Each structure stands twice: as structure tokens, then as C-alpha cells.
Short mmCIF file of C-alpha atoms and ligand atoms in Angstrom, two decimals:
data_model
loop_
_atom_site.label_atom_id
_atom_site.label_comp_id
_atom_site.label_asym_id
_atom_site.label_seq_id
_atom_site.Cartn_x
_atom_site.Cartn_y
_atom_site.Cartn_z
CA MET A 826 -7.11 -4.58 -105.47
CA ARG A 827 -7.71 -8.18 -104.40
CA SER A 828 -11.42 -7.41 -104.31
CA PHE A 829 -11.36 -7.29 -108.12
CA LEU A 830 -10.07 -10.83 -108.40
CA SER A 831 -12.31 -13.72 -109.37
CA GLU A 832 -12.46 -16.72 -107.05
CA ARG A 833 -10.58 -18.51 -109.82
CA ALA A 834 -7.68 -16.08 -109.76
CA LYS A 835 -7.57 -16.12 -105.96
CA ASN A 836 -7.43 -19.87 -106.05
CA THR A 837 -4.40 -20.07 -108.36
CA GLU A 838 -0.88 -19.86 -107.01
CA ARG A 839 2.11 -18.69 -109.00
CA SER A 840 4.30 -21.56 -110.21
CA ALA A 841 6.86 -22.16 -107.49
CA ILE A 842 9.26 -23.57 -110.07
CA ARG A 843 9.24 -20.46 -112.19
CA GLU A 844 10.13 -18.52 -109.02
CA ILE A 845 12.94 -20.96 -108.21
CA LEU A 846 14.37 -20.65 -111.71
CA LYS A 847 15.02 -16.95 -111.08
CA TYR A 848 17.60 -17.87 -108.44
CA THR A 849 19.31 -20.45 -110.55
CA GLN A 850 20.13 -18.43 -113.63
CA GLU A 851 23.48 -17.04 -112.47
CA PRO A 852 26.20 -18.31 -114.85
CA GLU A 853 28.22 -19.95 -112.06
CA VAL A 854 25.25 -22.04 -110.89
CA ILE A 855 25.02 -25.57 -112.32
CA SER A 856 21.28 -25.94 -112.46
CA PHE A 857 19.36 -29.22 -112.58
CA ALA A 858 16.20 -27.24 -111.76
CA GLY A 859 14.56 -26.37 -115.10
CA GLY A 860 13.09 -29.02 -117.33
CA LEU A 861 13.66 -27.27 -120.65
CA PRO A 862 14.58 -29.38 -123.67
CA LYS A 863 17.96 -28.75 -125.30
CA PRO A 864 17.47 -26.40 -128.29
CA GLU A 865 20.22 -28.21 -130.25
CA THR A 866 18.00 -31.32 -130.34
CA PHE A 867 15.44 -29.47 -132.47
CA PRO A 868 15.79 -29.92 -136.25
CA ARG A 869 16.45 -26.25 -136.93
CA GLU A 870 17.71 -26.51 -140.52
CA GLY A 871 14.68 -28.48 -141.66
CA LEU A 872 12.31 -26.25 -139.72
CA ALA A 873 13.92 -23.16 -141.24
CA GLU A 874 13.32 -24.57 -144.73
CA SER A 875 9.74 -25.47 -143.92
CA ALA A 876 9.16 -22.04 -142.38
CA ALA A 877 10.56 -20.23 -145.41
CA SER A 878 8.58 -22.23 -147.93
CA GLN A 879 5.36 -22.20 -145.95
CA ILE A 880 5.45 -18.48 -145.26
CA ARG A 881 6.55 -17.54 -148.79
CA ASP A 882 4.55 -19.98 -150.89
CA ASN A 883 1.60 -20.90 -148.71
CA TYR A 884 0.99 -17.48 -147.14
CA GLU A 885 -2.70 -17.47 -148.00
CA LYS A 886 -3.15 -20.26 -145.51
CA SER A 887 -0.12 -20.12 -143.23
CA LEU A 888 -0.55 -16.42 -142.34
CA GLN A 889 -4.34 -16.61 -142.13
CA TYR A 890 -6.72 -17.67 -139.35
CA GLY A 891 -7.58 -21.35 -139.31
CA THR A 892 -10.29 -23.57 -137.88
CA THR A 893 -10.37 -24.13 -134.13
CA GLU A 894 -9.83 -27.87 -134.62
CA GLY A 895 -6.52 -27.16 -136.33
CA ILE A 896 -5.38 -27.54 -139.91
CA LYS A 897 -6.14 -30.86 -141.51
CA GLU A 898 -2.62 -31.46 -142.88
CA PHE A 899 -1.00 -31.08 -139.44
CA ARG A 900 -3.55 -33.33 -137.74
CA GLN A 901 -3.15 -35.95 -140.47
CA GLU A 902 0.64 -35.98 -140.15
CA MET A 903 0.40 -36.34 -136.38
CA SER A 904 -2.24 -39.01 -136.65
CA SER A 905 -0.03 -40.97 -139.03
CA TRP A 906 2.96 -40.75 -136.62
CA LEU A 907 0.83 -41.78 -133.62
CA SER A 908 -0.53 -44.76 -135.54
CA GLU A 909 3.04 -46.21 -135.41
CA PHE A 910 2.33 -46.67 -131.68
CA GLY A 911 -1.12 -48.17 -132.07
CA LEU A 912 -3.14 -44.99 -131.60
CA GLU A 913 -5.52 -44.90 -134.57
CA LEU A 914 -7.12 -41.45 -134.84
CA GLU A 915 -9.45 -40.33 -137.60
CA LEU A 916 -9.60 -36.62 -138.32
CA LYS A 917 -12.67 -36.21 -136.10
CA ASN A 918 -10.69 -37.76 -133.22
CA ILE A 919 -7.76 -35.35 -133.23
CA ILE A 920 -7.44 -31.59 -132.68
CA ALA A 921 -4.48 -29.23 -132.47
CA THR A 922 -3.76 -27.16 -129.36
CA ASN A 923 -1.27 -24.59 -128.18
CA SER A 924 0.83 -27.39 -126.80
CA SER A 925 -0.11 -29.68 -123.95
CA GLN A 926 -0.47 -26.97 -121.33
CA GLN A 927 -3.40 -25.51 -123.24
CA ALA A 928 -4.91 -28.96 -123.63
CA ILE A 929 -4.77 -29.46 -119.84
CA ASP A 930 -6.34 -26.04 -119.35
CA LEU A 931 -9.08 -26.88 -121.86
CA VAL A 932 -9.97 -30.22 -120.29
CA SER A 933 -10.16 -28.45 -116.94
CA LYS A 934 -12.33 -25.68 -118.38
CA THR A 935 -14.57 -28.21 -120.10
CA PHE A 936 -15.04 -30.79 -117.34
CA LEU A 937 -14.50 -29.16 -113.95
CA ASP A 938 -16.96 -27.33 -111.73
CA PRO A 939 -15.80 -25.88 -108.41
CA GLY A 940 -15.43 -28.66 -105.86
CA ASP A 941 -15.19 -31.49 -108.41
CA ARG A 942 -12.52 -34.03 -107.67
CA ILE A 943 -9.67 -35.12 -109.88
CA PHE A 944 -7.08 -37.81 -109.14
CA CYS A 945 -3.43 -37.32 -110.00
CA GLY A 946 -0.03 -38.72 -109.16
CA LEU A 947 1.70 -37.86 -105.92
CA PRO A 948 3.94 -36.20 -107.04
CA THR A 949 2.75 -34.75 -110.35
CA TYR A 950 3.36 -32.02 -112.93
CA LEU A 951 2.89 -28.59 -111.43
CA GLY A 952 1.44 -26.88 -114.52
CA ALA A 953 -1.46 -29.33 -114.49
CA VAL A 954 -2.06 -28.72 -110.79
CA GLN A 955 -2.22 -24.99 -111.55
CA ALA A 956 -4.89 -25.56 -114.21
CA PHE A 957 -6.95 -27.81 -111.88
CA SER A 958 -6.73 -25.15 -109.16
CA THR A 959 -7.81 -22.40 -111.55
CA PHE A 960 -11.03 -24.31 -112.12
CA GLN A 961 -11.37 -24.85 -108.37
CA ALA A 962 -11.14 -28.61 -108.45
CA GLU A 963 -10.19 -30.65 -105.41
CA LYS A 964 -6.99 -32.53 -106.15
CA VAL A 965 -6.55 -35.98 -104.70
CA GLY A 966 -2.98 -37.27 -104.87
CA ILE A 967 -2.30 -40.97 -105.44
CA PRO A 968 1.18 -42.19 -104.44
CA LEU A 969 3.41 -43.41 -107.23
CA GLU A 970 5.23 -46.72 -107.18
CA LYS A 971 8.02 -48.00 -109.45
CA ASP A 972 5.44 -48.92 -112.09
CA GLY A 973 3.18 -45.88 -111.73
CA MET A 974 0.18 -44.98 -109.57
CA ASN A 975 -0.79 -47.23 -106.70
CA LEU A 976 -4.12 -48.43 -108.08
CA GLU A 977 -5.44 -49.88 -104.84
CA ILE A 978 -5.17 -46.48 -103.24
CA LEU A 979 -6.69 -44.91 -106.34
CA GLU A 980 -9.75 -47.16 -106.07
CA LYS A 981 -10.09 -46.53 -102.39
CA LYS A 982 -9.93 -42.75 -102.86
CA ILE A 983 -12.50 -42.93 -105.65
CA LYS A 984 -14.85 -44.93 -103.39
CA ASP A 985 -14.27 -42.48 -100.52
CA SER A 986 -15.16 -39.67 -102.87
CA LYS A 987 -18.37 -41.36 -103.90
CA SER A 988 -19.43 -42.08 -100.35
CA SER A 989 -18.80 -38.48 -99.34
CA GLY A 990 -21.08 -37.39 -102.20
CA ARG A 991 -18.38 -35.59 -104.21
CA ARG A 992 -18.45 -35.63 -107.99
CA ALA A 993 -15.24 -37.06 -109.37
CA LYS A 994 -14.42 -36.29 -113.00
CA PHE A 995 -11.09 -37.62 -114.16
CA ILE A 996 -7.79 -39.31 -113.47
CA TYR A 997 -4.81 -37.31 -114.74
CA VAL A 998 -1.94 -39.60 -115.71
CA ILE A 999 1.52 -38.97 -117.18
CA PRO A 1000 2.22 -42.55 -118.28
CA ASP A 1001 5.69 -42.21 -119.80
CA PHE A 1002 8.81 -41.03 -117.91
CA GLN A 1003 6.64 -38.93 -115.68
CA ASN A 1004 7.43 -35.38 -114.63
CA PRO A 1005 8.79 -35.14 -111.96
CA THR A 1006 9.81 -38.75 -111.15
CA GLY A 1007 10.78 -40.36 -114.47
CA VAL A 1008 8.49 -43.32 -113.60
CA THR A 1009 6.58 -45.19 -116.36
CA LEU A 1010 3.15 -46.78 -115.92
CA SER A 1011 3.34 -50.53 -116.59
CA LYS A 1012 1.26 -52.17 -119.32
CA LYS A 1013 -0.74 -54.05 -116.71
CA LYS A 1014 -1.59 -50.85 -114.89
CA ARG A 1015 -2.51 -49.07 -118.16
CA LYS A 1016 -5.24 -51.65 -118.68
CA LYS A 1017 -6.26 -51.72 -115.04
CA ILE A 1018 -6.59 -47.95 -114.72
CA LEU A 1019 -8.96 -48.02 -117.68
CA ASP A 1020 -11.05 -50.72 -115.95
CA ILE A 1021 -11.18 -48.54 -112.85
CA ALA A 1022 -12.26 -45.51 -114.89
CA GLU A 1023 -14.92 -47.68 -116.52
CA GLU A 1024 -16.23 -49.06 -113.25
CA HIS A 1025 -16.45 -45.67 -111.58
CA ASP A 1026 -17.50 -43.67 -114.63
CA LEU A 1027 -14.46 -41.40 -114.85
CA LEU A 1028 -12.47 -39.96 -117.73
CA ILE A 1029 -8.73 -40.46 -118.11
CA ILE A 1030 -6.56 -37.55 -119.18
CA GLU A 1031 -3.39 -39.10 -120.54
CA ASP A 1032 -0.62 -36.49 -120.87
CA THR A 1033 2.42 -37.85 -122.61
CA PRO A 1034 4.96 -35.19 -123.66
CA TYR A 1035 8.00 -37.43 -123.02
CA PHE A 1036 6.73 -40.41 -125.01
CA GLY A 1037 9.21 -39.78 -127.87
CA VAL A 1038 12.20 -39.36 -125.53
CA ARG A 1039 12.61 -43.08 -124.87
CA PHE A 1040 16.01 -44.71 -124.34
CA SER A 1041 15.24 -48.41 -124.52
CA LYS A 1042 13.76 -50.26 -127.51
CA GLY A 1043 10.32 -51.31 -126.29
CA PHE A 1044 7.53 -48.82 -125.84
CA LYS A 1045 4.30 -49.05 -123.97
CA LYS A 1046 1.19 -48.32 -125.95
CA PRO A 1047 -0.73 -45.21 -124.90
CA ILE A 1048 -3.72 -45.90 -122.62
CA GLY A 1049 -5.91 -44.47 -125.40
CA THR A 1050 -5.13 -47.51 -127.56
CA TYR A 1051 -7.02 -49.77 -125.09
CA ASP A 1052 -10.05 -47.49 -124.86
CA ASP A 1053 -13.23 -48.98 -126.35
CA ASN A 1054 -15.64 -46.78 -124.47
CA GLY A 1055 -14.64 -43.22 -125.23
CA ARG A 1056 -13.10 -42.40 -121.85
CA VAL A 1057 -9.54 -41.48 -122.68
CA ILE A 1058 -8.21 -38.16 -123.90
CA THR A 1059 -4.57 -38.44 -125.01
CA ILE A 1060 -2.40 -35.33 -125.20
CA ALA A 1061 0.74 -35.63 -127.34
CA SER A 1062 3.02 -32.59 -127.38
CA LEU A 1063 5.77 -31.70 -129.83
CA SER A 1064 7.52 -29.52 -127.24
CA LYS A 1065 10.20 -32.00 -126.25
CA ILE A 1066 10.77 -33.54 -129.67
CA LEU A 1067 10.35 -30.89 -132.38
CA SER A 1068 10.29 -27.46 -130.76
CA SER A 1069 8.83 -26.11 -127.54
CA GLY A 1070 8.64 -22.59 -128.99
CA MET A 1071 6.23 -23.64 -131.73
CA ARG A 1072 3.71 -24.50 -128.98
CA LEU A 1073 2.09 -27.46 -130.66
CA ALA A 1074 0.33 -30.56 -129.42
CA VAL A 1075 -2.50 -32.75 -130.56
CA VAL A 1076 -5.32 -34.09 -128.46
CA GLY A 1077 -6.79 -37.44 -129.42
CA GLY A 1078 -10.04 -38.89 -128.12
CA PRO A 1079 -13.76 -39.44 -128.63
CA SER A 1080 -15.22 -36.92 -131.08
CA GLU A 1081 -18.08 -35.78 -128.76
CA LEU A 1082 -15.62 -34.84 -126.03
CA LEU A 1083 -13.27 -33.13 -128.47
CA ALA A 1084 -16.20 -31.11 -129.83
CA ASN A 1085 -16.70 -29.70 -126.33
CA LEU A 1086 -13.01 -28.87 -126.03
CA VAL A 1087 -13.22 -27.06 -129.37
CA THR A 1088 -16.14 -24.93 -128.13
CA MET A 1089 -14.12 -23.99 -125.04
CA LYS A 1090 -11.06 -23.28 -127.18
CA GLN A 1091 -12.99 -20.81 -129.34
CA SER A 1092 -13.24 -18.34 -126.48
CA THR A 1093 -9.62 -18.97 -125.50
CA ASP A 1094 -7.76 -18.28 -128.75
CA LEU A 1095 -9.99 -18.93 -131.80
CA CYS A 1096 -7.32 -21.20 -133.21
CA THR A 1097 -3.80 -22.52 -132.66
CA SER A 1098 -1.19 -20.64 -134.71
CA THR A 1099 -1.72 -21.72 -138.31
CA THR A 1100 1.84 -20.62 -139.09
CA THR A 1101 3.46 -23.12 -136.75
CA GLN A 1102 0.99 -25.84 -137.69
CA TRP A 1103 1.86 -25.44 -141.39
CA ILE A 1104 5.58 -25.42 -140.64
CA ALA A 1105 5.27 -28.58 -138.54
CA ALA A 1106 3.04 -30.27 -141.14
CA ASP A 1107 5.58 -29.50 -143.86
CA TRP A 1108 8.49 -30.75 -141.74
CA LEU A 1109 6.61 -33.93 -140.81
CA LYS A 1110 5.77 -34.57 -144.47
CA ASN A 1111 9.37 -34.19 -145.61
CA ASN A 1112 11.16 -35.83 -142.68
CA ASN A 1113 10.79 -38.90 -140.56
CA LEU A 1114 10.03 -37.95 -136.94
CA SER A 1115 10.92 -41.42 -135.64
CA ASP A 1116 14.36 -41.19 -137.32
CA HIS A 1117 14.92 -37.73 -135.85
CA LEU A 1118 14.08 -39.09 -132.41
CA LYS A 1119 16.87 -41.65 -132.62
CA GLU A 1120 19.40 -38.78 -132.62
CA LEU A 1121 17.62 -36.84 -129.91
CA ARG A 1122 17.50 -39.87 -127.63
CA LYS A 1123 21.25 -40.44 -127.93
CA TYR A 1124 21.86 -36.99 -126.51
CA TYR A 1125 19.52 -37.34 -123.51
CA ARG A 1126 20.63 -40.91 -122.83
CA GLU A 1127 24.25 -39.84 -122.52
CA ASN A 1128 23.23 -37.17 -120.05
CA ARG A 1129 21.14 -39.56 -118.01
CA ASP A 1130 24.01 -42.04 -117.91
CA ALA A 1131 26.46 -39.34 -116.80
CA MET A 1132 24.13 -38.25 -114.01
CA ILE A 1133 23.50 -41.75 -112.69
CA GLU A 1134 27.18 -42.75 -112.87
CA GLU A 1135 28.18 -39.67 -110.93
CA MET A 1136 25.40 -40.15 -108.37
CA ASN A 1137 26.70 -43.67 -107.76
CA ARG A 1138 30.17 -42.25 -107.27
CA SER A 1139 29.50 -39.02 -105.33
CA PHE A 1140 26.27 -39.37 -103.36
CA PRO A 1141 26.66 -40.52 -99.75
CA LYS A 1142 26.44 -44.28 -99.29
CA ASP A 1143 23.34 -44.24 -97.13
CA GLU A 1144 20.52 -46.74 -97.43
CA GLY A 1145 17.99 -43.93 -96.97
CA ILE A 1146 19.03 -42.34 -100.26
CA SER A 1147 17.64 -43.69 -103.51
CA TRP A 1148 16.88 -42.43 -107.01
CA THR A 1149 14.94 -43.46 -110.08
CA GLU A 1150 16.73 -44.68 -113.21
CA PRO A 1151 14.32 -43.53 -115.91
CA ASN A 1152 14.18 -45.17 -119.31
CA GLY A 1153 13.40 -41.88 -120.97
CA GLY A 1154 12.30 -38.30 -120.38
CA LEU A 1155 14.30 -35.56 -118.71
CA PHE A 1156 14.14 -36.17 -114.95
CA ILE A 1157 15.62 -38.19 -112.09
CA TRP A 1158 13.85 -38.23 -108.74
CA VAL A 1159 15.85 -38.52 -105.56
CA THR A 1160 14.48 -39.64 -102.20
CA LEU A 1161 16.50 -38.65 -99.13
CA PRO A 1162 16.29 -40.24 -95.69
CA GLU A 1163 13.10 -39.50 -93.72
CA GLY A 1164 13.49 -36.32 -91.72
CA MET A 1165 15.88 -34.71 -94.16
CA ASP A 1166 14.60 -31.49 -95.70
CA SER A 1167 15.42 -30.86 -99.36
CA GLU A 1168 14.67 -27.12 -98.92
CA SER A 1169 17.67 -26.92 -96.65
CA VAL A 1170 19.72 -28.94 -99.17
CA PHE A 1171 18.52 -26.50 -101.84
CA GLU A 1172 19.78 -23.49 -99.87
CA LYS A 1173 23.15 -25.11 -99.17
CA GLY A 1174 23.30 -26.20 -102.79
CA LEU A 1175 22.85 -22.63 -104.00
CA GLU A 1176 25.67 -21.51 -101.70
CA ASN A 1177 27.76 -24.09 -103.54
CA ASN A 1178 26.43 -23.09 -106.97
CA VAL A 1179 24.30 -26.12 -107.67
CA ALA A 1180 20.50 -26.13 -107.94
CA PHE A 1181 17.53 -28.50 -108.28
CA VAL A 1182 13.82 -28.37 -107.43
CA PRO A 1183 12.81 -29.44 -103.91
CA GLY A 1184 10.28 -32.22 -104.45
CA HIS A 1185 7.52 -31.06 -102.10
CA HIS A 1186 6.41 -28.54 -104.76
CA PHE A 1187 5.01 -31.45 -106.78
CA TYR A 1188 2.81 -32.82 -103.98
CA VAL A 1189 -0.81 -31.70 -104.13
CA ASN A 1190 -1.67 -32.92 -100.64
CA GLY A 1191 1.51 -32.00 -98.77
CA GLY A 1192 4.51 -34.26 -98.11
CA GLY A 1193 7.62 -34.98 -100.15
CA GLN A 1194 9.95 -32.82 -98.01
CA ASN A 1195 12.72 -35.39 -98.41
CA THR A 1196 12.61 -35.52 -102.20
CA MET A 1197 14.26 -33.64 -105.07
CA ARG A 1198 13.85 -33.41 -108.86
CA LEU A 1199 16.98 -33.27 -110.99
CA SER A 1200 16.84 -32.57 -114.71
CA TYR A 1201 19.67 -33.69 -117.01
CA SER A 1202 18.27 -32.03 -120.10
CA LEU A 1203 20.35 -28.91 -120.66
CA LEU A 1204 23.92 -29.54 -119.51
CA ASN A 1205 26.70 -31.54 -121.09
CA PRO A 1206 27.95 -34.71 -119.31
CA GLU A 1207 31.01 -32.94 -117.93
CA LYS A 1208 28.93 -30.20 -116.26
CA ILE A 1209 26.45 -32.80 -115.03
CA ARG A 1210 29.27 -34.71 -113.30
CA GLU A 1211 30.65 -31.54 -111.76
CA GLY A 1212 27.21 -30.47 -110.47
CA ILE A 1213 26.37 -33.91 -109.04
CA ASN A 1214 29.75 -34.00 -107.37
CA ARG A 1215 29.02 -30.65 -105.68
CA LEU A 1216 25.57 -31.86 -104.66
CA GLY A 1217 27.07 -35.05 -103.24
CA LYS A 1218 29.28 -32.97 -100.94
CA VAL A 1219 26.31 -30.87 -99.80
CA LEU A 1220 24.32 -34.04 -99.05
CA GLU A 1221 27.26 -35.52 -97.15
CA LYS A 1222 27.31 -32.47 -94.85
CA GLU A 1223 23.53 -32.32 -94.46
CA LEU A 1224 23.37 -36.00 -93.61
CA SER A 1225 25.88 -35.92 -90.79
CA PRO A 1226 23.60 -34.22 -88.18
CA ILE A 1227 20.84 -36.75 -88.95
CA SER A 1228 22.96 -39.80 -88.44
CA GLN A 1229 24.43 -38.51 -85.14
C1 PLP B 1147 3.81 -33.64 -117.90
C2 PLP B 1147 3.81 -32.36 -118.64
N1 PLP B 1147 2.69 -31.96 -119.26
C3 PLP B 1147 2.65 -30.81 -119.96
C4 PLP B 1147 3.76 -29.98 -120.05
C5 PLP B 1147 3.64 -28.71 -120.81
O1 PLP B 1147 4.38 -28.73 -121.98
P1 PLP B 1147 3.94 -28.08 -123.34
O2 PLP B 1147 2.79 -27.17 -123.05
O3 PLP B 1147 5.13 -27.34 -123.81
O4 PLP B 1147 3.56 -29.21 -124.23
C6 PLP B 1147 4.94 -30.35 -119.42
C7 PLP B 1147 6.12 -29.48 -119.50
O5 PLP B 1147 7.17 -29.71 -119.01
C8 PLP B 1147 4.97 -31.57 -118.69
O6 PLP B 1147 6.06 -31.99 -118.06
#
């Protein structure tokens, strides 16, 4: 049967995380593995009203096919929200997609030939890696620091690529509260990465689904706001802030590039669901997304605080163990002492009914065996404390043979 498969299908591995989630769904397991948003944070009453009115009164449009670019009203509402953060997008500079995963797939389909290189964080989001693999790109991982990608290494790898005659196409960045680490790219690096893209003639794919889930006051402008030369494509998803089931995102960027994405999208799905676009447009018109986000942030911030407090209390006091303290998003990243294997911690964790994702899954070029991703998105603070306490005990036991 394998002989029927395209090279593309052979090249694509099943998502390891989706496989892991199967083991973690027993009711007694406290799972920090999945990264799903909490459904209670979605404005269900308002969405229900918008859905009813749009389906009943606007059925000629909301139940009909739409243009591939997406419906104007939805794009306008999103453009107006994004302009609060400095991203000014005219209608020709914004299209709707089936959430950010489709946008990543479309940029890959549009820009990548087999063997082309892309640069991404080490670690990075697995769903993007899957899309890059499907289009047979070579993925070059760039280590992350506290303030985002190490840009010296990025430049070096780009130069190496050039001298080995490989065509490099884009840098994939998750600038805000990155999945899986929670790290945010500093303002300085946002500007610098654009200079690097400019100097080496690369595009930047800026994927920012956690942008709205920010705990502190200040925000960092999207990289797209600094772009004067049409190099940045910004993907802004509604999955974490309005509803993941509606499958909606917008892609902002230079109109010529978006036109190519639209052509590729035609053969993928003709158009994004007009029904969900109309519902979202109606909700956005009648509600204030930024106000809604204030409530949503409170919930995730409490969870983050509970997790960090309990880690401070229950994790072994070992200088080899550290974790990120993200200012937003859904994830904390833990680094264990060198030589410790988080797969083994994962197995012992499951025996003790606590789960997470071993970090090596997020590394495109190998490595990361001593890391783990913990999500605080779905549980209440009490459960989070209980789970972290269990994990602390597992780590304590796993550490002892190393320190002997
Ligand atoms: C960085 C990043 N990009 C994209 C996605 C895909 O999300 P969606 O397609 O629901 O917008 C996720 C999901 O967790 C993510 O973490």
C-alpha cells in the first residue's frame, strides 16, 4: 500500500502529541499535555446570539459560498482590532483562513519546493513542522534564548545555507508567548530579524495565536508593523481568544503574496466557512474583543500563577532545573539537568497519574531530551497544584540516581 503514497505523504509523520494525548485522557490523570484553550473562556452567549441572527436573518450570505479571500465584514472587523496594535491592514492586505494551521499550510504550499530551507525556533510548534515536512522543506532549528531566537546563530545558518547553494525561503517565528516555551521575542530582536530577512532576501512568517492572551500591560508590536518592504506575513488566529471550533484566522501581508496564497487556497477549500465568518463578524461588531480579553486573561493568569507557585514549592531544589515564567500564552517550559530524560519522567508520571509533553518532540534537529512542556490552560488552580506536586515527587525520584 505504501507504493501508492506520494513522496509528500511519506515525508509527513503523524503528530506525536496527538498520539500522546490518547494516553492522557483517563479521568484520573492530571494532564498538562494538551494545549487546548478553556471552552468557558469563549463568549458563548454572545456567539449564540450572533449565530442565531446570522443564520436566521442573513442566511442568503451566511449559508452560501463566499469569496476565497473571505467576507469583507469579517476582514474589516479583524483589521480594525489589529490596528489597535499598530498593524494597519487595508482590505487587500488581509484574508481569512481556516485558522492559523491552514495559513501555515498555505504558506508552505505557496513558497516551498522540495529541499528548500526554512528557519524556525528550536524548539517550535509541531503543527508547523508537519506542514513544512509535507512540502519537503529542510528545517533548520535556531536555538531560543530568553528573548527569542538567537539571531547570531540564525545569521550564521543562513550564510551556511547560501554557501552550500541551498535556497532558503523563510523564517518562521512565533513572537508572543511561544509554543512550546512561553518565550517572547524582544522588540530589539523583532527589528533585527527583519533586517536579517532584508539582507538575505527571506520572508518572515509571523504566527501569533497567543498575542491576545497577555498577562502584563505592555505589548510588543507585531513584526509586520515594522515591515516596509513587503516581507512579513502575519497570521492572527481567533482560536485561543474567541473559539477554536470556529476555525478562524486572518493573514495580513503584502497584497501580491496574499494573492498567491488565495490561488493556493482555491484548490484547498474554495473558501473559509462563511457561516463562522459571519458569526464572528457580528460578534466583533457588537462586542469589544479587547474588553473580552481582559476577562480571559484573568483566568489564564491565575492558572499560570498557581503552576509557578507550586513548582517553586514542590520541584526539587536542584540548580539544573529551571523553567520559564511566561507573560502570556498557555505554556511553561521546564529544563531538567543534562543527562536526565523527560521520556522516562513521562512514563513515571503516567504511573502516578500526571502527564506532560516530553520536549524533544518540538526539536526539528534532535535534542531537547531534558525538557518538558506543561500547559496550564484547562485545569483549575487546585488541580494544577495537585498535578505539579505529583510531578515534583516523580522528579525527586528520577533525580536521585543522577546525583549519586
Ligand atoms: C504556534 C501555533 N500556531 C498555530 C496553531 C494552530 O492553531 P489554530 O489553527 O487553531 O489557529 C497553534 C495551536 O496550538 C499554535 O500553537
